[in-house]
mmCIF file with all atom_site columns, C-alpha atoms in Angstrom:
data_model
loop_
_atom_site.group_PDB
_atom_site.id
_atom_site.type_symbol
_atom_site.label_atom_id
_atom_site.label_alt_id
_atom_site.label_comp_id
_atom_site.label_asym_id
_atom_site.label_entity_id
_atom_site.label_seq_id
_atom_site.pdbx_PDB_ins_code
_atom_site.Cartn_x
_atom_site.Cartn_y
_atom_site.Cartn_z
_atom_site.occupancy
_atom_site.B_iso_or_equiv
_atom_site.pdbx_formal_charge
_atom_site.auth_seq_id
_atom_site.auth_comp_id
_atom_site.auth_asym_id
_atom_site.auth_atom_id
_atom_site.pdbx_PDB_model_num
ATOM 1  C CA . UNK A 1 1  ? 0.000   0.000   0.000   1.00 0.00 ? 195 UNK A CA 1
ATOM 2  C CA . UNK A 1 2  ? 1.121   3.431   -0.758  1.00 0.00 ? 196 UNK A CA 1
ATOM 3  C CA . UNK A 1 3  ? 1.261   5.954   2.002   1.00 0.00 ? 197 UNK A CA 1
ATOM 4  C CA . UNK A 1 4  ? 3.028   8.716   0.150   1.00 0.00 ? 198 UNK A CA 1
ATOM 5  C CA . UNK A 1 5  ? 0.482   11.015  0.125   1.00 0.00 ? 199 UNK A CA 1
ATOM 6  C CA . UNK A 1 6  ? 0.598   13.485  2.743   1.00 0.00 ? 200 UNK A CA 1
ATOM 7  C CA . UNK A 1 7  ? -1.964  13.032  5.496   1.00 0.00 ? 201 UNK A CA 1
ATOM 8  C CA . UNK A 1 8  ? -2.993  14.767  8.530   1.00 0.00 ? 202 UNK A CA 1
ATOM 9  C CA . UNK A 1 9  ? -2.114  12.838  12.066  1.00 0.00 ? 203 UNK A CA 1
ATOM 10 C CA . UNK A 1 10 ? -4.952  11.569  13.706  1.00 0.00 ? 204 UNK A CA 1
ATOM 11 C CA . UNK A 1 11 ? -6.530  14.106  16.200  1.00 0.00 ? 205 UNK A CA 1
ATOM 12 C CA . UNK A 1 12 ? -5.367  16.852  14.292  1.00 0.00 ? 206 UNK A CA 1
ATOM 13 C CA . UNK A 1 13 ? -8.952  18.833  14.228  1.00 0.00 ? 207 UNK A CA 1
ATOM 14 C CA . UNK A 1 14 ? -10.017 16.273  11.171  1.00 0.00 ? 208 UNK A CA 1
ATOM 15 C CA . UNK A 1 15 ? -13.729 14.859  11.340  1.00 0.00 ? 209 UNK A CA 1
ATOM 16 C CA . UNK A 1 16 ? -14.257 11.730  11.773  1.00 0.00 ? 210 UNK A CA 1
ATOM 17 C CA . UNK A 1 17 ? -16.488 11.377  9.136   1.00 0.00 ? 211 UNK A CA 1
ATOM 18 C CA . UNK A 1 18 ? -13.653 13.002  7.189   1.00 0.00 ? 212 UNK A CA 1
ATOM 19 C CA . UNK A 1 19 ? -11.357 10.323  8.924   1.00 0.00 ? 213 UNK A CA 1
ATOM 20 C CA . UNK A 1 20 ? -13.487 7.376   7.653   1.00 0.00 ? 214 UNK A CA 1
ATOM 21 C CA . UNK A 1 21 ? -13.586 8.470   4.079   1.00 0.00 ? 215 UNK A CA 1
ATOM 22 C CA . UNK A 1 22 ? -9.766  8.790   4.082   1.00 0.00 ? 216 UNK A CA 1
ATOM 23 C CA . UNK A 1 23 ? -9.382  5.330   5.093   1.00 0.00 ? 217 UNK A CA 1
ATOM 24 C CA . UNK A 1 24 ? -12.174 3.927   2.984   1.00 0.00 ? 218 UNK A CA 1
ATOM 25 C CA . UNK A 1 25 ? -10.428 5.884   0.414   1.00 0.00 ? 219 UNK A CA 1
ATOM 26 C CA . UNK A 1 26 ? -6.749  3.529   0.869   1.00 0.00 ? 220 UNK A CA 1
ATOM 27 C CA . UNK A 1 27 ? -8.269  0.663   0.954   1.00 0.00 ? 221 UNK A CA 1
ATOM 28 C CA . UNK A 1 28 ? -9.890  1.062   -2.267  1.00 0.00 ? 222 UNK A CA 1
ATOM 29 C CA . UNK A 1 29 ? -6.764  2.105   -3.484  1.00 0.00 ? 223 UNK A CA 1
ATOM 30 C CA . UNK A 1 30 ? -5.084  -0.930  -1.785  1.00 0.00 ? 224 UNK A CA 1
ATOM 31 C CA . UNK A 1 31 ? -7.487  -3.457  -3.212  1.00 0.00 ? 225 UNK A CA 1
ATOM 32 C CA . UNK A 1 32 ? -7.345  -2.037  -6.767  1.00 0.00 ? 226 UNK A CA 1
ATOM 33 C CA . UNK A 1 33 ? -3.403  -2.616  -6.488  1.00 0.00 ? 227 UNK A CA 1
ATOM 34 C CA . UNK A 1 34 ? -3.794  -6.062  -5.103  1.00 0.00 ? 228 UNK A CA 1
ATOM 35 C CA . UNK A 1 35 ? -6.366  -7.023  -7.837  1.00 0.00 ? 229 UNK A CA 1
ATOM 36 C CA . UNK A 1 36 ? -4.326  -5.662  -10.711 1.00 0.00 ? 230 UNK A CA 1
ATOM 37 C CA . UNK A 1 37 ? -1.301  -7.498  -9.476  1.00 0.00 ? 231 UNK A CA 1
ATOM 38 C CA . UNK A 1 38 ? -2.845  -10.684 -8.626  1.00 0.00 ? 232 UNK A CA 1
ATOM 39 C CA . UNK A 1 39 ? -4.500  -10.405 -12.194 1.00 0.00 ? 233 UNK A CA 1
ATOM 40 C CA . UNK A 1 40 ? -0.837  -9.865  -13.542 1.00 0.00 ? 234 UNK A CA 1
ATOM 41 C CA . UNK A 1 41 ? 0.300   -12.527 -11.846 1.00 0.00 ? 235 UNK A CA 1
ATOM 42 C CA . UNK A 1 42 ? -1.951  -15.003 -12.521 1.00 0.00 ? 236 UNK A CA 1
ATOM 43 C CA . UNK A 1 43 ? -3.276  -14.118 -16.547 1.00 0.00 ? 237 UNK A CA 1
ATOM 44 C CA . UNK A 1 44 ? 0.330   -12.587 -17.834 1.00 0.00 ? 238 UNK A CA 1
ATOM 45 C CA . UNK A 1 45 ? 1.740   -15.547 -16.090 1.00 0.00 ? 239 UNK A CA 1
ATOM 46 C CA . UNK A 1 46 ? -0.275  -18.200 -17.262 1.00 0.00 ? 240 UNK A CA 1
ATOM 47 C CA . UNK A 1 47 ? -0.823  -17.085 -20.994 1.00 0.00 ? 241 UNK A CA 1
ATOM 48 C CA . UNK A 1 48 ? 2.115   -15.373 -22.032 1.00 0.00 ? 242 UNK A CA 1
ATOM 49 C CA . UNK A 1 49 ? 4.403   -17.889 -22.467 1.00 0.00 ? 243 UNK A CA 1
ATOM 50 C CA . UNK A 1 50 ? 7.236   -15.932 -25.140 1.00 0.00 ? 244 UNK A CA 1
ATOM 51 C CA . UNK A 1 51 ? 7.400   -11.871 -24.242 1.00 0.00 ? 245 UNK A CA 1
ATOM 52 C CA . UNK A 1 52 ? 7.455   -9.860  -26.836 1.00 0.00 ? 246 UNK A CA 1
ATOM 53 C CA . UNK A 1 53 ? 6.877   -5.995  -27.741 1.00 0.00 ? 247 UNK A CA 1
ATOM 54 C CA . UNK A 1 54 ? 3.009   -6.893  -28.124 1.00 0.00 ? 248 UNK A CA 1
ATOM 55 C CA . UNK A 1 55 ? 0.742   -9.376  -27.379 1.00 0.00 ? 249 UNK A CA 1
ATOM 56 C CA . UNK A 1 56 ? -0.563  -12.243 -29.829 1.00 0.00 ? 250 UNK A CA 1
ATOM 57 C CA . UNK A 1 57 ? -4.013  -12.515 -30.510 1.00 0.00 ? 251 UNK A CA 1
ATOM 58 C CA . UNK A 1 58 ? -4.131  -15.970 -28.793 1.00 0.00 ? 252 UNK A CA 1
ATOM 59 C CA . UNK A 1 59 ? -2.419  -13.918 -26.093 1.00 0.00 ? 253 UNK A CA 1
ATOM 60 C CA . UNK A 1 60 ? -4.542  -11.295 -25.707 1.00 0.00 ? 254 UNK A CA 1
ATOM 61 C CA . UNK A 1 61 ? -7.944  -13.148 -26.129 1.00 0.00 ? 255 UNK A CA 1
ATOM 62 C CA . UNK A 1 62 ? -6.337  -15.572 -22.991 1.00 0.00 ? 256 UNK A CA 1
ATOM 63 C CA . UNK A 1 63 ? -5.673  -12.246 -20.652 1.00 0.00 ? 257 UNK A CA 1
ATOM 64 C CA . UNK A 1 64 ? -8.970  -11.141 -21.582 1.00 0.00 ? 258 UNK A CA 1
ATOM 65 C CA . UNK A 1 65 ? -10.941 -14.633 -20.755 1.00 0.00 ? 259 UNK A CA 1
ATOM 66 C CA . UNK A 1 66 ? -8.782  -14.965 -17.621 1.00 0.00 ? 260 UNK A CA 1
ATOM 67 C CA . UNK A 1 67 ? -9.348  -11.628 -16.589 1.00 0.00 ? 261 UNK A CA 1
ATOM 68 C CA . UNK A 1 68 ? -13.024 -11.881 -17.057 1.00 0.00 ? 262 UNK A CA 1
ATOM 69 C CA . UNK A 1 69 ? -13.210 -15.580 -15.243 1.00 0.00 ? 263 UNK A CA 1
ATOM 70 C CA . UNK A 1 70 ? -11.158 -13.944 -12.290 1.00 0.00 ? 264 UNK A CA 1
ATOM 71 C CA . UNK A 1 71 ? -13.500 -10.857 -11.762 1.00 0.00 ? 265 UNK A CA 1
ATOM 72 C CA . UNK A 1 72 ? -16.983 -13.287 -12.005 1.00 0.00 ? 266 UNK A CA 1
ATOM 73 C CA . UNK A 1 73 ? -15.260 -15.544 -9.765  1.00 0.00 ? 267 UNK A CA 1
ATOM 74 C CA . UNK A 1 74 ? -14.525 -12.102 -7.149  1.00 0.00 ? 268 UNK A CA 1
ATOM 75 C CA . UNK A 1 75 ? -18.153 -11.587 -7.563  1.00 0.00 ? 269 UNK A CA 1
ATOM 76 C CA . UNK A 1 76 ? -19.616 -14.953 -6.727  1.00 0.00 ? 270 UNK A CA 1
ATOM 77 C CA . UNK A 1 77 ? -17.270 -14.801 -3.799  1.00 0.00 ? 271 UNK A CA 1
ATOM 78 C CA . UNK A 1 78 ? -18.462 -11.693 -2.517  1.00 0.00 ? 272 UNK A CA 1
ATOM 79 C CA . UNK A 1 79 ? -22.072 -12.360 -3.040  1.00 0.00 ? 273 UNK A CA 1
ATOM 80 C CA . UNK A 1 80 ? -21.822 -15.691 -1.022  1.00 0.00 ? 274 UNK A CA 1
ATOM 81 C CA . UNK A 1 81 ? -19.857 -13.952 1.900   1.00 0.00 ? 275 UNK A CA 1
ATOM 82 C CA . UNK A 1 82 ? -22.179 -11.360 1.989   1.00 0.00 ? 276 UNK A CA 1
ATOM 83 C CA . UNK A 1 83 ? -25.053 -13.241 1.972   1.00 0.00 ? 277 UNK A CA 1
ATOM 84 C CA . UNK A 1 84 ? -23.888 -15.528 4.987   1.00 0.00 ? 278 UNK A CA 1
ATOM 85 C CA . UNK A 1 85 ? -23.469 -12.569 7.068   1.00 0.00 ? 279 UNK A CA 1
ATOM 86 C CA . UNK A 1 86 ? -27.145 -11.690 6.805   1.00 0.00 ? 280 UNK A CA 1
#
């Protein structure tokens, strides 16, 4: 996680309202950095197999099927969790 933006200390006259957003705001940025390198890990990794200065299109149409498989698969995985907490 990046914390190389400047931010205020705690208790320093910030809302906590304000306070909340902030943090919701990392951890959006956190998970959107995780997800793009778990995605580069495991697509890139698994259907590039010769790099090159541009993908094939049996390449590309791989990262774009894995890609897609990986994000439904986030989805039914969050829907289930979610729904056992109710």
């Amino acid at each position: 996680m990046d914390f190389s933006s400047p931010s205020p200390p705690m208790g320093s006259g910030q809302s906590p309202e304000a306070l909340m957003e902030q943090v919701q705001a990392q951890l959006q940025q956190a998970y959107a950095e995780e997800l793009i390198e778990t995605l580069r890990g495991k697509c890139f990794d698994k259907c590039v197999t010769k790099p090159g200065s541009s993908l094939s299109s049996g390449e590309s149409s791989c990262v774009s099927r894995c890609v897609d498989r990986y994000i439904e698969a986030m989805g039914i995985i969050s829907r289930s969790l979610f729904s056992q907490q109710r």
